[in-house]
Amino acid sequence: FTYKYIRFNLLNILICLFTNHFKKILPKIDRISKLKIVITKEALKLDLAKKNVLTLAIAQGLSITSTGINIIHTGLVGVILAPKTEYATIPLSAQFITVALTLIPISLLMGIFGRKIIFFLGIISCFIGSLLVVYAIFEKSFLTFIFAA
């Protein structure tokens, strides 16, 4: 075999690695020294696990980012709408108190009705709360902002 032949096979392996990110590729050499790609069942299970970990890592990163943005924006809007600057963090405090008070009842409801339905109701309540926040900002109503946040 020549240098070009080896380079061509290595190029194929690299292309395969980059197009099938998480597949465990095992080279197998046959009697004429050609490389073949073999994907085992264990490799496919590993592929699914790595894909799930990647998805959860991205979701965690987005969650952390959105939490920081939420804290900053709630405080800034609170400063703008509050009658006194000391009251600026009341909406954010209301958010944390609401989460603390509803965490156990919501988890019990998920056990009764299922996660999908309760999660969907949570999405609807977040959407309605977002609309109320927009209304409170445009109307410059601090009390509505506290309730909506």
XYZ file of N, CA, C and O in Angstrom:
596
model
N 0.835 -1.194 0.000
C 0.000 0.000 0.000
C 0.869 1.244 0.000
O 2.011 1.226 0.436
N 0.286 2.306 -0.479
C 1.059 3.535 -0.627
C 0.609 4.550 0.417
O -0.385 4.368 1.105
N 1.344 5.642 0.490
C 1.042 6.734 1.403
C -0.321 7.342 1.099
O -1.092 7.657 1.990
N -0.647 7.484 -0.204
C -1.936 8.069 -0.580
C -3.090 7.196 -0.110
O -4.116 7.679 0.326
N -2.934 5.883 -0.205
C -3.984 4.978 0.210
C -4.236 5.094 1.717
O -5.364 5.160 2.172
N -3.173 5.152 2.502
C -3.308 5.302 3.961
C -3.949 6.641 4.288
O -4.848 6.726 5.121
N -3.532 7.696 3.617
C -4.089 9.017 3.876
C -5.570 9.046 3.530
O -6.378 9.623 4.237
N -5.969 8.390 2.450
C -7.367 8.346 2.054
C -8.210 7.638 3.112
O -9.276 8.097 3.477
N -7.702 6.513 3.643
C -8.430 5.805 4.692
C -8.531 6.633 5.964
O -9.565 6.674 6.607
N -7.466 7.295 6.353
C -7.509 8.148 7.543
C -8.469 9.306 7.347
O -9.176 9.696 8.267
N -8.524 9.849 6.145
C -9.467 10.924 5.852
C -10.900 10.421 5.981
O -11.757 11.099 6.549
N -11.175 9.220 5.484
C -12.512 8.645 5.625
C -12.876 8.446 7.094
O -14.005 8.708 7.500
N -11.918 7.987 7.885
C -12.180 7.788 9.315
C -12.461 9.124 9.999
O -13.390 9.254 10.786
N -11.692 10.162 9.669
C -11.923 11.480 10.262
C -13.278 12.041 9.860
O -13.999 12.606 10.688
N -13.656 11.884 8.600
C -14.969 12.351 8.150
C -16.060 11.597 8.897
O -17.039 12.188 9.357
N -15.894 10.304 9.051
C -16.864 9.502 9.773
C -16.950 9.936 11.234
O -18.028 10.013 11.810
N -15.810 10.237 11.851
C -15.806 10.695 13.238
C -16.534 12.022 13.398
O -17.276 12.234 14.335
N -16.320 12.935 12.458
C -16.937 14.248 12.590
C -18.413 14.236 12.212
O -19.185 15.030 12.704
N -18.830 13.334 11.329
C -20.245 13.291 10.970
C -21.048 12.466 11.958
O -22.221 12.704 12.142
N -20.450 11.501 12.603
C -21.117 10.684 13.614
C -20.432 10.954 14.946
O -19.673 10.146 15.434
N -20.726 12.093 15.523
C -19.999 12.618 16.669
C -19.716 11.598 17.752
O -18.594 11.464 18.208
N -20.724 10.905 18.220
C -20.554 10.125 19.425
C -20.487 8.625 19.184
O -20.541 7.861 20.122
N -20.440 8.197 17.944
C -20.372 6.764 17.686
C -18.967 6.258 17.945
O -17.999 6.819 17.459
N -18.889 5.199 18.690
C -17.595 4.608 18.981
C -17.189 3.788 17.757
O -17.859 2.830 17.400
N -16.139 4.194 17.119
C -15.726 3.561 15.881
C -14.517 2.679 16.166
O -13.513 3.122 16.698
N -14.655 1.433 15.817
C -13.590 0.473 16.052
C -12.973 0.069 14.716
O -13.663 -0.484 13.860
N -11.707 0.363 14.494
C -11.091 -0.061 13.231
C -10.827 -1.558 13.241
O -10.467 -2.134 14.253
N -11.065 -2.176 12.119
C -10.819 -3.602 11.983
C -10.000 -3.812 10.714
O -10.375 -3.338 9.647
N -8.902 -4.494 10.856
C -8.010 -4.681 9.723
C -8.223 -6.095 9.174
O -8.142 -7.071 9.911
N -8.541 -6.202 7.886
C -8.684 -7.524 7.289
C -7.380 -7.955 6.634
O -6.347 -7.309 6.780
N -7.408 -9.067 5.883
C -6.156 -9.635 5.371
C -5.489 -8.817 4.301
O -4.319 -8.977 4.045
N -6.182 -7.881 3.630
C -5.511 -7.056 2.643
C -5.147 -5.676 3.202
O -4.855 -4.785 2.450
N -5.160 -5.532 4.491
C -4.743 -4.305 5.173
C -5.626 -3.104 4.855
O -5.154 -1.983 4.794
N -6.906 -3.349 4.620
C -7.843 -2.239 4.445
C -8.552 -2.015 5.770
O -8.865 -2.958 6.493
N -8.844 -0.780 6.086
C -9.542 -0.456 7.331
C -11.040 -0.498 7.093
O -11.542 0.034 6.109
N -11.762 -1.136 8.000
C -13.213 -1.154 7.945
C -13.736 -0.551 9.238
O -13.103 -0.648 10.281
N -14.913 0.055 9.190
C -15.514 0.679 10.352
C -16.585 -0.261 10.905
O -17.460 -0.717 10.171
N -16.516 -0.554 12.201
C -17.474 -1.435 12.847
C -18.115 -0.655 13.992
O -17.424 -0.079 14.820
N -19.459 -0.634 14.033
C -20.185 0.042 15.108
C -20.910 -1.032 15.905
O -21.749 -1.752 15.378
N -20.590 -1.160 17.163
C -21.175 -2.198 18.003
C -22.439 -1.691 18.686
O -22.705 -0.482 18.735
N -23.234 -2.616 19.249
C -24.449 -2.238 19.978
C -24.107 -1.440 21.229
O -24.817 -0.515 21.601
N -23.008 -1.816 21.880
C -22.580 -1.068 23.066
C -22.231 0.366 22.703
O -22.468 1.293 23.470
N -21.673 0.539 21.506
C -21.315 1.882 21.067
C -22.558 2.722 20.831
O -22.580 3.922 21.122
N -23.629 2.105 20.314
C -24.867 2.856 20.091
C -25.512 3.256 21.411
O -26.070 4.343 21.530
N -25.429 2.364 22.442
C -25.932 2.734 23.763
C -25.114 3.886 24.337
O -25.653 4.809 24.940
N -23.807 3.827 24.144
C -22.931 4.900 24.594
C -23.251 6.191 23.852
O -23.224 7.273 24.428
N -23.603 6.053 22.567
C -23.968 7.206 21.748
C -25.194 7.906 22.335
O -25.212 9.119 22.482
N -26.221 7.148 22.704
C -27.435 7.725 23.273
C -27.147 8.388 24.616
O -27.645 9.482 24.901
N -26.332 7.759 25.437
C -25.994 8.335 26.738
C -25.242 9.653 26.578
O -25.529 10.629 27.267
N -24.286 9.696 25.653
C -23.541 10.936 25.433
C -24.433 12.021 24.864
O -24.297 13.200 25.212
N -25.364 11.647 24.002
C -26.298 12.625 23.439
C -27.190 13.202 24.538
O -27.433 14.409 24.582
N -27.664 12.332 25.449
C -28.490 12.803 26.564
C -27.709 13.728 27.485
O -28.233 14.741 27.952
N -26.460 13.386 27.754
C -25.626 14.240 28.610
C -25.410 15.596 27.949
O -25.486 16.637 28.612
N -25.166 15.601 26.651
C -24.979 16.863 25.929
C -26.247 17.708 25.982
O -26.192 18.915 26.243
N -27.401 17.079 25.771
C -28.675 17.804 25.828
C -28.913 18.392 27.211
O -29.311 19.561 27.345
N -28.671 17.604 28.247
C -28.864 18.101 29.617
C -27.868 19.203 29.969
O -28.212 20.141 30.684
N -26.643 19.104 29.469
C -25.650 20.147 29.731
C -26.058 21.463 29.073
O -25.925 22.536 29.669
N -26.563 21.397 27.852
C -27.027 22.613 27.168
C -28.227 23.206 27.906
O -28.303 24.427 28.109
N -29.161 22.359 28.328
C -30.327 22.846 29.065
C -29.921 23.498 30.384
O -30.459 24.544 30.766
N -28.961 22.908 31.080
C -28.478 23.484 32.342
C -27.821 24.834 32.104
O -28.039 25.788 32.859
N -27.021 24.938 31.062
C -26.379 26.212 30.738
C -27.385 27.299 30.414
O -27.259 28.437 30.862
N -28.410 26.954 29.630
C -29.454 27.930 29.308
C -30.248 28.325 30.546
O -30.631 29.485 30.707
N -30.490 27.363 31.427
C -31.219 27.654 32.661
C -30.440 28.622 33.545
O -31.015 29.586 34.076
N -29.160 28.378 33.704
C -28.337 29.263 34.524
C -28.279 30.661 33.908
O -28.379 31.665 34.616
N -28.129 30.726 32.597
C -28.069 32.021 31.918
C -29.375 32.785 32.071
O -29.366 33.978 32.372
N -30.502 32.101 31.869
C -31.790 32.796 31.969
C -32.079 33.236 33.395
O -32.709 34.274 33.611
N -31.611 32.479 34.386
C -31.810 32.884 35.781
C -31.054 34.179 36.082
O -31.597 35.090 36.721
N -29.828 34.268 35.608
C -29.058 35.502 35.809
C -29.694 36.704 35.133
O -29.774 37.794 35.712
N -30.159 36.498 33.921
C -30.827 37.583 33.192
C -32.100 37.990 33.910
O -32.416 39.180 34.033
N -32.847 37.013 34.419
C -34.083 37.306 35.147
C -33.803 38.134 36.393
O -34.510 39.111 36.670
N -32.771 37.782 37.143
C -32.439 38.534 38.356
C -32.053 39.977 38.021
O -32.508 40.924 38.668
N -31.239 40.138 36.994
C -30.794 41.489 36.612
C -31.964 42.335 36.134
O -32.148 43.476 36.584
N -32.770 41.780 35.234
C -33.866 42.579 34.668
C -34.955 42.890 35.682
O -35.519 43.991 35.668
N -35.240 41.927 36.550
C -36.261 42.198 37.571
C -35.811 43.322 38.496
O -36.602 44.212 38.845
N -34.547 43.328 38.879
C -34.037 44.409 39.728
C -34.037 45.749 39.024
O -34.408 46.781 39.610
N -33.631 45.765 37.744
C -33.598 47.033 37.005
C -34.997 47.604 36.783
O -35.218 48.809 36.965
N -35.929 46.758 36.406
C -37.308 47.229 36.209
C -37.903 47.640 37.548
O -38.648 48.629 37.630
N -37.549 46.902 38.607
C -38.022 47.282 39.940
C -37.544 48.664 40.345
O -38.294 49.441 40.939
N -36.291 49.004 40.018
C -35.767 50.336 40.331
C -36.533 51.412 39.564
O -36.845 52.487 40.096
N -36.863 51.117 38.322
C -37.564 52.101 37.492
C -39.007 52.303 37.964
O -39.492 53.436 38.026
N -39.701 51.208 38.330
C -41.122 51.311 38.666
C -41.407 51.577 40.137
O -42.477 52.099 40.466
N -40.498 51.235 41.023
C -40.768 51.344 42.462
C -40.876 52.796 42.894
O -40.155 53.663 42.403
N -41.771 53.080 43.846
C -41.871 54.442 44.364
C -40.612 54.857 45.122
O -40.235 56.021 45.114
N -39.962 53.902 45.778
C -38.681 54.130 46.440
C -37.724 53.046 45.967
O -38.125 51.908 45.713
N -36.452 53.393 45.878
C -35.478 52.413 45.392
C -35.306 51.229 46.345
O -34.848 50.172 45.917
N -35.670 51.405 47.604
C -35.564 50.296 48.552
C -36.524 49.161 48.216
O -36.325 48.018 48.626
N -37.584 49.452 47.486
C -38.589 48.447 47.142
C -38.262 47.706 45.843
O -39.040 46.871 45.397
N -37.147 47.980 45.242
C -36.826 47.458 43.912
C -36.730 45.940 43.861
O -37.022 45.324 42.835
N -36.340 45.313 44.957
C -36.157 43.864 44.936
C -37.372 43.080 45.437
O -37.310 41.854 45.546
N -38.466 43.762 45.722
C -39.679 43.063 46.167
C -40.197 42.085 45.104
O -40.552 40.953 45.443
N -40.245 42.461 43.813
C -40.719 41.477 42.813
C -39.854 40.212 42.757
O -40.380 39.101 42.651
N -38.558 40.375 42.857
C -37.669 39.216 42.835
C -37.858 38.363 44.088
O -37.871 37.125 44.020
N -38.035 39.006 45.229
C -38.310 38.266 46.465
C -39.627 37.513 46.364
O -39.735 36.369 46.826
N -40.610 38.133 45.726
C -41.906 37.465 45.531
C -41.755 36.226 44.647
O -42.420 35.208 44.885
N -40.877 36.304 43.651
C -40.632 35.133 42.801
C -40.095 33.969 43.624
O -40.577 32.839 43.513
N -39.078 34.231 44.429
C -38.469 33.158 45.218
C -39.426 32.606 46.270
O -39.450 31.399 46.518
N -40.231 33.473 46.886
C -41.213 33.005 47.871
C -42.266 32.147 47.187
O -42.667 31.097 47.714
N -42.708 32.551 45.993
C -43.697 31.767 45.247
C -43.160 30.394 44.885
O -43.862 29.386 45.028
N -41.918 30.333 44.439
C -41.308 29.041 44.108
C -41.221 28.166 45.357
O -41.547 26.971 45.326
N -40.812 28.742 46.463
C -40.670 27.971 47.699
C -42.011 27.445 48.195
O -42.106 26.314 48.677
N -43.057 28.244 48.062
C -44.376 27.830 48.559
C -45.078 26.840 47.637
O -45.917 26.059 48.096
N -44.792 26.878 46.348
C -45.514 26.019 45.405
C -44.742 24.779 44.977
O -45.291 23.935 44.266
N -43.514 24.632 45.401
C -42.687 23.518 44.941
C -43.277 22.158 45.323
O -43.452 21.285 44.465
N -43.619 21.960 46.571
C -44.155 20.669 47.018
C -45.563 20.422 46.470
O -45.832 19.331 45.947
N -46.482 21.394 46.529
C -47.809 21.121 45.945
C -47.758 20.803 44.442
O -48.477 19.920 43.979
N -46.894 21.484 43.706
C -46.783 21.205 42.269
C -46.232 19.805 42.040
O -46.701 19.079 41.155
N -45.252 19.390 42.832
C -44.717 18.032 42.665
C -45.762 16.983 43.011
O -45.825 15.927 42.371
N -46.607 17.246 44.005
C -47.690 16.317 44.314
C -48.713 16.261 43.187
O -49.232 15.189 42.852
N -49.020 17.410 42.594
C -49.933 17.427 41.443
C -49.349 16.670 40.257
O -50.084 16.025 39.495
N -48.028 16.747 40.082
C -47.391 15.977 39.005
C -47.542 14.482 39.242
O -47.699 13.716 38.299
N -47.495 14.077 40.496
C -47.702 12.670 40.813
C -49.125 12.214 40.530
O -49.357 11.069 40.160
N -50.091 13.116 40.693
C -51.495 12.764 40.476
C -51.870 12.835 38.991
O -52.419 11.889 38.424
N -51.587 13.977 38.361
C -52.049 14.214 36.993
C -51.009 13.906 35.923
O -51.337 13.887 34.739
N -49.776 13.733 36.307
C -48.718 13.492 35.331
C -47.902 14.751 35.091
O -48.392 15.875 35.238
N -46.660 14.551 34.705
C -45.750 15.688 34.513
C -46.097 16.518 33.297
O -45.927 17.730 33.290
N -46.562 15.854 32.247
C -46.810 16.565 30.991
C -47.887 17.639 31.157
O -47.706 18.774 30.730
N -48.994 17.289 31.775
C -50.099 18.242 31.951
C -49.691 19.388 32.865
O -49.935 20.560 32.557
N -49.064 19.083 33.977
C -48.657 20.122 34.927
C -47.577 21.008 34.321
O -47.570 22.224 34.522
N -46.659 20.418 33.569
C -45.635 21.214 32.897
C -46.278 22.157 31.884
O -45.902 23.320 31.777
N -47.265 21.669 31.155
C -47.977 22.511 30.189
C -48.709 23.650 30.902
O -48.682 24.796 30.435
N -49.338 23.375 32.031
C -49.994 24.438 32.808
C -48.971 25.448 33.325
O -49.251 26.650 33.394
N -47.778 24.970 33.690
C -46.708 25.876 34.109
C -46.261 26.789 32.976
O -46.005 27.977 33.187
N -46.170 26.241 31.768
C -45.805 27.058 30.606
C -46.865 28.122 30.353
O -46.542 29.287 30.095
N -48.136 27.738 30.452
C -49.219 28.712 30.247
C -49.175 29.800 31.309
O -49.330 30.993 31.002
N -48.934 29.420 32.577
C -48.872 30.439 33.633
C -47.673 31.368 33.444
O -47.768 32.570 33.711
N -46.551 30.835 32.971
C -45.385 31.692 32.688
C -45.682 32.656 31.546
O -45.273 33.817 31.580
N -46.396 32.183 30.537
C -46.755 33.052 29.409
C -47.683 34.171 29.865
O -47.475 35.341 29.515
N -48.686 33.828 30.669
C -49.606 34.856 31.180
C -48.858 35.832 32.083
O -49.072 37.056 32.014
N -47.959 35.325 32.926
C -47.148 36.198 33.772
C -46.274 37.130 32.958
O -46.105 38.306 33.308
N -45.723 36.623 31.849
C -44.898 37.479 30.979
C -45.724 38.593 30.347
O -45.262 39.737 30.245
N -46.933 38.259 29.932
C -47.816 39.298 29.374
C -48.159 40.346 30.434
O -48.207 41.549 30.133
N -48.385 39.899 31.670
C -48.669 40.848 32.750
C -47.457 41.725 33.068
O -47.616 42.913 33.392
N -46.267 41.166 32.979
C -45.058 41.960 33.194
C -44.946 43.052 32.135
O -44.649 44.212 32.437
N -45.202 42.685 30.890
C -45.165 43.676 29.803
C -46.205 44.760 30.048
O -45.919 45.960 29.907
N -47.415 44.364 30.441
C -48.466 45.337 30.737
C -48.042 46.255 31.893
O -48.235 47.477 31.829
N -47.457 45.677 32.952
C -47.038 46.477 34.111
C -45.952 47.467 33.732
O -45.946 48.608 34.219
N -45.044 47.071 32.856
C -43.972 47.989 32.446
C -44.544 49.136 31.625
O -44.201 50.304 31.845
N -45.440 48.813 30.692
C -46.014 49.886 29.867
C -46.911 50.811 30.666
O -46.947 52.013 30.416
N -47.628 50.273 31.642
C -48.514 51.095 32.464
C -47.798 51.702 33.668
O -48.395 52.472 34.410
N -46.548 51.327 33.876
C -45.725 51.797 34.996
C -46.409 51.541 36.335
O -46.462 52.405 37.209
N -46.916 50.294 36.469
C -47.602 49.886 37.680
C -46.716 48.920 38.468
O -46.511 47.774 38.055
N -46.208 49.383 39.596
C -45.311 48.573 40.402
C -46.043 47.401 41.054
O -45.513 46.292 41.123
N -47.271 47.619 41.503
C -48.029 46.536 42.136
C -48.355 45.423 41.139
O -48.272 44.239 41.483
N -48.706 45.778 39.911
C -48.945 44.768 38.883
C -47.654 44.022 38.562
O -47.668 42.812 38.342
N -46.545 44.723 38.581
C -45.251 44.092 38.318
C -44.902 43.088 39.413
O -44.402 42.006 39.137
N -45.198 43.438 40.667
C -44.955 42.504 41.768
C -45.815 41.248 41.592
O -45.330 40.129 41.729
N -47.085 41.440 41.271
C -47.988 40.297 41.095
C -47.564 39.437 39.895
O -47.602 38.213 39.970
N -47.171 40.073 38.816
C -46.814 39.347 37.594
C -45.471 38.642 37.715
O -45.273 37.578 37.128
N -44.552 39.253 38.457
C -43.213 38.652 38.556
C -43.286 37.375 39.340
O -42.622 36.423 39.076
